[in-house]
CSV table of C-alpha atoms and ligand atoms in Angstrom, one decimal:
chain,number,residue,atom,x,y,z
A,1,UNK,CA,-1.2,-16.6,-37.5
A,2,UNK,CA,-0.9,-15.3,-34.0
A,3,UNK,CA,1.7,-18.1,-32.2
A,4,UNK,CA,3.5,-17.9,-35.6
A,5,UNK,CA,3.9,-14.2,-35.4
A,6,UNK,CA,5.0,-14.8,-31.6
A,7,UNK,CA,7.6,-17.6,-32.2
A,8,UNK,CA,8.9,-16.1,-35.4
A,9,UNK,CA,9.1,-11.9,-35.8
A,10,UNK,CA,9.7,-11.5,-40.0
A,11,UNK,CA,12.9,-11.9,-40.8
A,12,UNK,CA,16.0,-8.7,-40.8
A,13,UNK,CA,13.2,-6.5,-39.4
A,14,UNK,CA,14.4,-6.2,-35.7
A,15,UNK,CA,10.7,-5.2,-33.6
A,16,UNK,CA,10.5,-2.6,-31.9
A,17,UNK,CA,11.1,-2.1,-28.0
A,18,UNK,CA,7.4,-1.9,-28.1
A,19,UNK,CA,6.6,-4.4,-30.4
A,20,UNK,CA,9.3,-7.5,-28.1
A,21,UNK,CA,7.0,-6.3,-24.9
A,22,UNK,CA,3.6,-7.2,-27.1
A,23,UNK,CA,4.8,-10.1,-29.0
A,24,UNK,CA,6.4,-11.4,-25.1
A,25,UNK,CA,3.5,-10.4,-23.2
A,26,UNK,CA,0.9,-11.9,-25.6
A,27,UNK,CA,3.6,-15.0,-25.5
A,28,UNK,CA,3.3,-15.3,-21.8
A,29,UNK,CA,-0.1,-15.1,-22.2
A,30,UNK,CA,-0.5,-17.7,-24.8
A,31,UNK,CA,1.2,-20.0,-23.0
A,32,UNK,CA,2.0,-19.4,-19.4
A,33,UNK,CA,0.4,-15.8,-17.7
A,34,UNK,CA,2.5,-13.9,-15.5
A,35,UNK,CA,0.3,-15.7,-13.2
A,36,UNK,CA,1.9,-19.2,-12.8
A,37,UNK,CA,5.4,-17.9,-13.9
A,38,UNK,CA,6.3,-16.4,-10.5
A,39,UNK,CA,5.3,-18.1,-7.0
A,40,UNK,CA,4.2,-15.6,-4.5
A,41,UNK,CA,7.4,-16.8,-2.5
A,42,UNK,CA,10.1,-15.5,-5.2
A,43,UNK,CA,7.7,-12.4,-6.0
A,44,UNK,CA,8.4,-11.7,-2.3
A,45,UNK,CA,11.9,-12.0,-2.0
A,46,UNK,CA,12.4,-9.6,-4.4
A,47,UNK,CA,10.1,-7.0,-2.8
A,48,UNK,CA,12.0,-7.3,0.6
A,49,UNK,CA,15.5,-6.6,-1.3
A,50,UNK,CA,13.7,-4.1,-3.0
A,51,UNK,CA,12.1,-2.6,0.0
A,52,UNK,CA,15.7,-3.0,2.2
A,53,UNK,CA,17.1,-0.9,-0.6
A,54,UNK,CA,15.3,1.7,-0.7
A,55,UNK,CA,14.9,1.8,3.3
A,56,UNK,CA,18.3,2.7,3.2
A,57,UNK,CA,18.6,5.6,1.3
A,58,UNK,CA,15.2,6.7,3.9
A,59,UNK,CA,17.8,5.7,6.8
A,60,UNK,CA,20.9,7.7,5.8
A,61,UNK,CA,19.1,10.9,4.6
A,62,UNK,CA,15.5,11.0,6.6
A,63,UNK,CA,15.5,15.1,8.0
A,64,UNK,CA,18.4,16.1,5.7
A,65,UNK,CA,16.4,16.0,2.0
A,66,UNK,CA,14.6,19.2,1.4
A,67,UNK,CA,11.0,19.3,0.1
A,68,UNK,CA,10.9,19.4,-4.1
A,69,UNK,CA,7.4,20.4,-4.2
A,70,UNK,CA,4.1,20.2,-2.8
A,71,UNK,CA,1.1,18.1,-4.5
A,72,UNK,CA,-2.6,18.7,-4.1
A,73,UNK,CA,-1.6,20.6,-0.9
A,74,UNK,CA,0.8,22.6,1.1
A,75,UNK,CA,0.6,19.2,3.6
A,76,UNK,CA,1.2,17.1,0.6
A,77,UNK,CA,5.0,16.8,0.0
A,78,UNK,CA,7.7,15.3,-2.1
A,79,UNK,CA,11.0,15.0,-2.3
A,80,UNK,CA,13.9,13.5,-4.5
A,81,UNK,CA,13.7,10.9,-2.2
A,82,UNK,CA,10.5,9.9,-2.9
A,83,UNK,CA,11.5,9.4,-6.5
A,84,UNK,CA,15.0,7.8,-6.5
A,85,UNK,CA,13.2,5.3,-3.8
A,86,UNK,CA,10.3,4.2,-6.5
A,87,UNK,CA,12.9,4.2,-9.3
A,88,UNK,CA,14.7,1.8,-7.3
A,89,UNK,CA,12.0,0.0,-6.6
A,90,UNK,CA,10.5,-0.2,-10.2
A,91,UNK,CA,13.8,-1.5,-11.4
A,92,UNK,CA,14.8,-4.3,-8.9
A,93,UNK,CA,11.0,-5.4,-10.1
A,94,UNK,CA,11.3,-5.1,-13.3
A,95,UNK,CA,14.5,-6.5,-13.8
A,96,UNK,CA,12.6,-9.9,-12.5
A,97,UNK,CA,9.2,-9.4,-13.4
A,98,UNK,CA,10.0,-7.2,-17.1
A,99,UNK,CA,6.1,-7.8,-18.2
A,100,UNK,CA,4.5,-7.2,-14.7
A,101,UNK,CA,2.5,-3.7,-14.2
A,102,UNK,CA,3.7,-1.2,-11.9
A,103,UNK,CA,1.1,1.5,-9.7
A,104,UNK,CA,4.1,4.1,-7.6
A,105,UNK,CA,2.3,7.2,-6.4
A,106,UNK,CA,5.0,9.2,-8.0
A,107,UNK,CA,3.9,8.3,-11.1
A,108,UNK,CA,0.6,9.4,-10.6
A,109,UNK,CA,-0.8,12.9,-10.6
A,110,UNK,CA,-1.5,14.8,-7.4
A,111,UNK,CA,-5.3,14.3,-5.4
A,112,UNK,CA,-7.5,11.8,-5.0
A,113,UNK,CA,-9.5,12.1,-8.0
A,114,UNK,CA,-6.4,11.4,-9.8
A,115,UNK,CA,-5.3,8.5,-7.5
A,116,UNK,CA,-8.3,6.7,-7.8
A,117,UNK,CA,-8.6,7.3,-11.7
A,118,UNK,CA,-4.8,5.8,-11.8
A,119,UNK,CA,-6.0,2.7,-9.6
A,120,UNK,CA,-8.8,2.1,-11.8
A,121,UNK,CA,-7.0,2.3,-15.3
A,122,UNK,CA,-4.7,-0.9,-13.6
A,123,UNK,CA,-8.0,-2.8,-12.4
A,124,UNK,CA,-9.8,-3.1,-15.6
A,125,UNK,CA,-8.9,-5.3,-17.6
A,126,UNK,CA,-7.4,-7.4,-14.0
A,127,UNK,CA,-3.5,-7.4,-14.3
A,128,UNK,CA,-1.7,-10.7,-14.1
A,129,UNK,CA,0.6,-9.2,-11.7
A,130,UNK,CA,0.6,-5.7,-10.2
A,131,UNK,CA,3.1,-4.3,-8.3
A,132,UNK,CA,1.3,-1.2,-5.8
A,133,UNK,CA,4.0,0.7,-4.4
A,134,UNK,CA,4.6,3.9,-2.0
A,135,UNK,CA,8.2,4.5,-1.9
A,136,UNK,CA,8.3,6.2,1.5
A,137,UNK,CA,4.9,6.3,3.6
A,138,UNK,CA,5.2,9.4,6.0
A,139,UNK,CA,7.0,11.4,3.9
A,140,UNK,CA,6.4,14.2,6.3
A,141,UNK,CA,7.8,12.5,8.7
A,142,UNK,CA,11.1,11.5,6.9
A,143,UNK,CA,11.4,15.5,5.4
A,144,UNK,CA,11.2,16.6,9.5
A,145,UNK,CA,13.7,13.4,11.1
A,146,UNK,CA,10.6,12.1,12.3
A,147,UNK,CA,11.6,8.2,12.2
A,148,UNK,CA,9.0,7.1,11.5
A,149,UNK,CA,8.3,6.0,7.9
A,150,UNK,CA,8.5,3.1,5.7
A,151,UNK,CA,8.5,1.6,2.3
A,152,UNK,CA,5.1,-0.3,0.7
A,153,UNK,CA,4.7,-2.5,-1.7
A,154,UNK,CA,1.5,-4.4,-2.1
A,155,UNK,CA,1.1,-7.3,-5.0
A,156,UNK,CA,-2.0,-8.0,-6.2
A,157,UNK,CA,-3.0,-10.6,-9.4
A,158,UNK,CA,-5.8,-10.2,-11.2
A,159,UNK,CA,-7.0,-7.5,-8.1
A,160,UNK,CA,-6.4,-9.8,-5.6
A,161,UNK,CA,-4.0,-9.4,-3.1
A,162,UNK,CA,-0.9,-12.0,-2.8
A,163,UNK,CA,1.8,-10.0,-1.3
A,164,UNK,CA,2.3,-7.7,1.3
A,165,UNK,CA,6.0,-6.4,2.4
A,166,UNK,CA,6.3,-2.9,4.6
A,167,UNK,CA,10.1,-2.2,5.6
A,168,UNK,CA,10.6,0.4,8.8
A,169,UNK,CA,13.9,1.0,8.2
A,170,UNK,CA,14.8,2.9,11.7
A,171,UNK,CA,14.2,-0.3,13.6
A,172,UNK,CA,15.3,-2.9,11.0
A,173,UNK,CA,11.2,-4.1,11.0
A,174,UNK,CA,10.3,-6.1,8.0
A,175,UNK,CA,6.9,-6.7,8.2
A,176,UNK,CA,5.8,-9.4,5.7
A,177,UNK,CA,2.9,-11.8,4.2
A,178,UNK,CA,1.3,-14.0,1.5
A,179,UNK,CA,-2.1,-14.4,0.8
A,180,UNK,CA,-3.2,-17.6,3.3
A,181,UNK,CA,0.2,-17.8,4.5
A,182,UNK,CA,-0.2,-15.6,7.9
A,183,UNK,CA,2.1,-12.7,8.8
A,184,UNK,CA,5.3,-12.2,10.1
A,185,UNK,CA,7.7,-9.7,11.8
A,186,UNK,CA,11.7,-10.2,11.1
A,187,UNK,CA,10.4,-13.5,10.2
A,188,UNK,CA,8.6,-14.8,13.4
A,189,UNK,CA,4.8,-14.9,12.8
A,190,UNK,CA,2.9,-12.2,14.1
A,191,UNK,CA,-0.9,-11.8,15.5
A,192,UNK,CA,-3.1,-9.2,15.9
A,193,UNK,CA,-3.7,-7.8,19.4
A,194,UNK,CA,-6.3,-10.4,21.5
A,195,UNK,CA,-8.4,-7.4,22.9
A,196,UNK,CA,-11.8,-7.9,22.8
A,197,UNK,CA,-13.3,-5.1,24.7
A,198,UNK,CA,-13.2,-1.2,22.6
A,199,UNK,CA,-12.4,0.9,25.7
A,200,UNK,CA,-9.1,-1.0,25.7
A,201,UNK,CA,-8.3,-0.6,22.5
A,202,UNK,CA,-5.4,1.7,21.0
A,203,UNK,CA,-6.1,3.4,17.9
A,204,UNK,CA,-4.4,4.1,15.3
A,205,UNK,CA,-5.6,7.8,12.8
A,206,UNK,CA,-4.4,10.2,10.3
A,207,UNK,CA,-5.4,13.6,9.5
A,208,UNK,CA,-4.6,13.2,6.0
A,209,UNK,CA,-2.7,16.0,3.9
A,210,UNK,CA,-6.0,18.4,3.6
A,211,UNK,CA,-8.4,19.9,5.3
A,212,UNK,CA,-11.3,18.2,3.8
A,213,UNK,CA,-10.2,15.2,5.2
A,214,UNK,CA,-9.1,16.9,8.5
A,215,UNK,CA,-12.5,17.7,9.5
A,216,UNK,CA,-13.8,14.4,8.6
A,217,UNK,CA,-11.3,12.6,11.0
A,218,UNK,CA,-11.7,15.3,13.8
A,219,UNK,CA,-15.2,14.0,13.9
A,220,UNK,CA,-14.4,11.2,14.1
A,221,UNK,CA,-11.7,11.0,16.6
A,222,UNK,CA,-14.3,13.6,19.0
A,223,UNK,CA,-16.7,10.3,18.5
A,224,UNK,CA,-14.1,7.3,19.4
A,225,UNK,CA,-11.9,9.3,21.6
A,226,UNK,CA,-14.3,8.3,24.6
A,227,UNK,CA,-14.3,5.3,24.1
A,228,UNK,CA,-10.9,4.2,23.6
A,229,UNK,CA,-8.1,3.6,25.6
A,230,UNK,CA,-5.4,5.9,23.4
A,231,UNK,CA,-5.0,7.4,20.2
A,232,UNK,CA,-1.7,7.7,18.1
A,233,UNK,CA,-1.0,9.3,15.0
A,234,UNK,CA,2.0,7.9,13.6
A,235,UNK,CA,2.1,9.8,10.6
A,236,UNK,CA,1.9,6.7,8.0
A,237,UNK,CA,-1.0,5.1,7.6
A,238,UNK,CA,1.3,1.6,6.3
A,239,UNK,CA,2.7,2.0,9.7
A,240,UNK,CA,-0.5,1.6,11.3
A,241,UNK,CA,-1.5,-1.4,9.8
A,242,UNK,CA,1.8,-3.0,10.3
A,243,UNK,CA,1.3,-2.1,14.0
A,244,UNK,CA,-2.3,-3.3,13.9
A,245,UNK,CA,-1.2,-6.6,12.2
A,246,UNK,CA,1.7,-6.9,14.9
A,247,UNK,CA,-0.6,-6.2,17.7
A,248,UNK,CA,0.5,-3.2,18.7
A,249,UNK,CA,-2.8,-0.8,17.9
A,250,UNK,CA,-6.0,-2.8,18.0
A,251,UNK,CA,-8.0,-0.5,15.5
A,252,UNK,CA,-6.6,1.9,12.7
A,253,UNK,CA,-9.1,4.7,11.1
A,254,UNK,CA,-8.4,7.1,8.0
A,255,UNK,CA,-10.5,8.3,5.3
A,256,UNK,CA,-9.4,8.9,1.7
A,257,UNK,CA,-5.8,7.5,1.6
A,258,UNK,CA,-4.2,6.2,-1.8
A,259,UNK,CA,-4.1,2.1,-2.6
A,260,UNK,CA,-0.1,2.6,-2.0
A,261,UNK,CA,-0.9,3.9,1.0
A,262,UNK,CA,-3.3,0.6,2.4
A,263,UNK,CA,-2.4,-2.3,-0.2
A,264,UNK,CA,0.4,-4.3,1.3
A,265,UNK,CA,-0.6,-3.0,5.2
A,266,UNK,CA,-4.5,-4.6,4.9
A,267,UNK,CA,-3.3,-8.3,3.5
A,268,UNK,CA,-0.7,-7.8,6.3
A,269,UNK,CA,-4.2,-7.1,8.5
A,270,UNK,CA,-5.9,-10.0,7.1
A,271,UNK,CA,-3.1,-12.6,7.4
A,272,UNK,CA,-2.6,-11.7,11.0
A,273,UNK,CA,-6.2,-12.5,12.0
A,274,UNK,CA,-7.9,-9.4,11.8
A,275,UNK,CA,-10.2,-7.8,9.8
A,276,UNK,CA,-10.1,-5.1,7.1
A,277,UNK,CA,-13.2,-3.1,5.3
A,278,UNK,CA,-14.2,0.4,4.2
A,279,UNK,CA,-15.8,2.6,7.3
A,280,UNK,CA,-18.9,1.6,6.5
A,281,UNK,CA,-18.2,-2.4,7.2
A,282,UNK,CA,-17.7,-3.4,3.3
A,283,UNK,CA,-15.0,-5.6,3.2
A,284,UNK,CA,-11.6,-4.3,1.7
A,285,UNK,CA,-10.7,-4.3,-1.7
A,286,UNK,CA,-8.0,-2.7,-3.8
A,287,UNK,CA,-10.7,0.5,-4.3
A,288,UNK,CA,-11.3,1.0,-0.7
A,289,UNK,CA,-10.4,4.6,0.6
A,290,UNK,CA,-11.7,5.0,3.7
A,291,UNK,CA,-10.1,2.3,5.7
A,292,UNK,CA,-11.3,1.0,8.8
A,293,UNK,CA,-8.8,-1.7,10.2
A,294,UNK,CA,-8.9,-3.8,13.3
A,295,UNK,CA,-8.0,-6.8,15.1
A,296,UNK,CA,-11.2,-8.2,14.4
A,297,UNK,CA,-11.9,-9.4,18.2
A,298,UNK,CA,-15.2,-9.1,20.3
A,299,UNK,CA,-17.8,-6.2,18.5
A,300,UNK,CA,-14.8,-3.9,18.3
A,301,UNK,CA,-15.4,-3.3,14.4
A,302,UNK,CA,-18.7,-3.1,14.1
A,303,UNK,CA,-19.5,-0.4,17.4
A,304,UNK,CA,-16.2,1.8,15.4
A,305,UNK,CA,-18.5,1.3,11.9
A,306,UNK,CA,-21.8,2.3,14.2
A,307,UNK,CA,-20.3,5.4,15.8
A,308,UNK,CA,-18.5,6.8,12.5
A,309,UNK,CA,-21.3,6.5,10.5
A,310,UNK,CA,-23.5,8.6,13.3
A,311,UNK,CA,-20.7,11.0,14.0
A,312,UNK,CA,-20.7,11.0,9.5
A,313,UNK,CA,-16.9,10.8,9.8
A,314,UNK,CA,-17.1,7.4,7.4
A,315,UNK,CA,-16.0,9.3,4.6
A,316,UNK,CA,-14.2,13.0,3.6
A,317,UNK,CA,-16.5,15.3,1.3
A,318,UNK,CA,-16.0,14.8,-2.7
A,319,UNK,CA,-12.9,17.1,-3.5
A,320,UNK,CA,-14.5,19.9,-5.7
A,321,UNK,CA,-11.2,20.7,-6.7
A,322,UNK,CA,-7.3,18.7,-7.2
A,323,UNK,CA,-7.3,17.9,-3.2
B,401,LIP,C1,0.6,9.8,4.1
B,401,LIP,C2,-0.3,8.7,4.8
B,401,LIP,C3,-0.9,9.3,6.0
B,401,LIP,C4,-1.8,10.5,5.7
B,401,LIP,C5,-0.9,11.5,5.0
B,401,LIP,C6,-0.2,11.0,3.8
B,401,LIP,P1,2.4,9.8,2.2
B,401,LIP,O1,1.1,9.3,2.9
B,401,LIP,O2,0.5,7.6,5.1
B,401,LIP,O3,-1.7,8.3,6.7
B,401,LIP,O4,-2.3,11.0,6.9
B,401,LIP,O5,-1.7,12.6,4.7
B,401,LIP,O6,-1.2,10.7,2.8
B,401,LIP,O7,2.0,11.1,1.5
B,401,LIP,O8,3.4,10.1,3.2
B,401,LIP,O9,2.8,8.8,1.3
């Protein structure tokens, strides 16, 4: 019954929009899943026009789009921007991959109960395909003319990462990978930094967009502070790991940050030879909040895990309330 029902819909009873995207997707299924329909190479190609798109719209109107509203927080903004970017994004997507799922952080409800609940709902049962995307990373930054912020957009199939692209539009940066394919910058392959001793290491933090999380990082910056060469906060935690992957900071630390915020940034990590886990040392996956990220070189990693979880700055109190 099933295949016939897919190959022939009862006749002069047109299906619904709903009922095409079923009878396709169970179609797909039946005979190829989204899985071996799209090579990680074409899913890619689209992302980066996707991702040059919207950059531009971050380009020509960074410090002149007012706030719309604030989220969970007063430090938690968004703006039109934010929304015609993922719209754009979702689209160019779509218009290729029609039966793939789509995780934007505007389309989910403010705090990080609610983030991780929206993550979640996408992870079980695994998607074939999932598109995890954060349409402008540092939206603070891009509301003051800061220039620093970028577009995200991590792939993942079946929870697994494939594809990572982060566009910096300012500097024309594309920062790319595929899963066991390295990493690369404008197209030329990129490394992690080769530092192998922590007091010459540049890290990378955020504060986050509440206090909860404030005070957690301010512990743990008073901790690593001493023992690191410099600290930067760029105001995008994508950014971050883009620089770590390009070898630019050797270690980035945040706790409690969004999937759209880390997806495409820690395959980008990975490819480029370093090493990506919670702040506790569990290796990275799609759930992981509290990032630790690092070039992976000498005991770097594991004195940061040791000095975070004395200093207890591995991880931001529950939120009691939206935040
Ligand atoms: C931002 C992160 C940053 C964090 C901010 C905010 P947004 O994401 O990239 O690391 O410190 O609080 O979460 O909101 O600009 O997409």
């Amino acid at each position: 019954m099933e295949t016939d029902a897919l190959s022939k819909p009862p006749i002069n009873v047109p299906p619904t929009g709903a009922e095409t995207e079923s009878i396709h997707k169970r179609h797909a299924r039946a005979s190829h899943s989204l899985q071996t329909i799209y090579s990680d190479s074409e899913i890619l190609d689209v992302c980066i026009i996707a991702a040059r798109e919207a950059g531009q719209i971050i380009r020509d109107t960074c410090g002149k789009i007012a706030v719309e509203k604030t989220k969970a927080t007063v430090q938690d903004l968004v703006t039109v921007a934010d929304k015609n970017c993922q719209d754009l994004i979702e689209a160019r997507l779509k218009e290729r991959f029609p039966f793939a799922d789509f995780l934007g952080e505007e389309n989910v409800a403010p705090g990080a109960i609610a983030s991780a609940s929206a993550l979640q709902s996408f992870l079980t049962p695994p998607r074939d395909l999932l598109f995890i995307v954060d349409p402008i990373d540092g939206t603070t930054n891009f509301v003051s003319g800061i220039p620093f912020s970028v577009v995200s957009i991590g792939v993942a199939r079946r929870n697994e990462l494939c594809v990572g692209v982060i566009y910096e539009p300012y500097r024309d940066e594309l920062f790319t990978s595929m899963k066991g394919q390295g990493a690369f910058l404008n197209g030329e392959k990129m490394s992690v930094s080769p530092e192998r001793l922590l007091i010459n290491t540049v890290l990378g933090f955020g504060l986050g967009s509440s206090s909860r999380v404030a005070t957690t990082m301010i512990k743990g910056l008073s901790a690593l502070e001493p023992v690191t060469r410099g600290q930067r906060a760029l105001g995008s935690a994508a950014l971050h790991l883009a620089y770590v992957a390009a070898g630019r900071l050797t270690v980035f630390y945040e706790c409690d940050l969004s999937s759209w915020d880390i997806s495409a940034g820690s395959l980008l990590v990975k490819e480029a030879g370093g090493r990506v886990t919670d702040t506790r040392g569990v290796p990275y996956t799609l759930e992981t909040r509290d990032i630790l990220a690092s070039n992976g070189k000498g005991d770097i990693h594991t004195q940061i895990v040791d000095l975070l979880v004395q200093a207890g700055a591995d991880a931001a109190p529950i939120p009691l309330s939206l935040n």
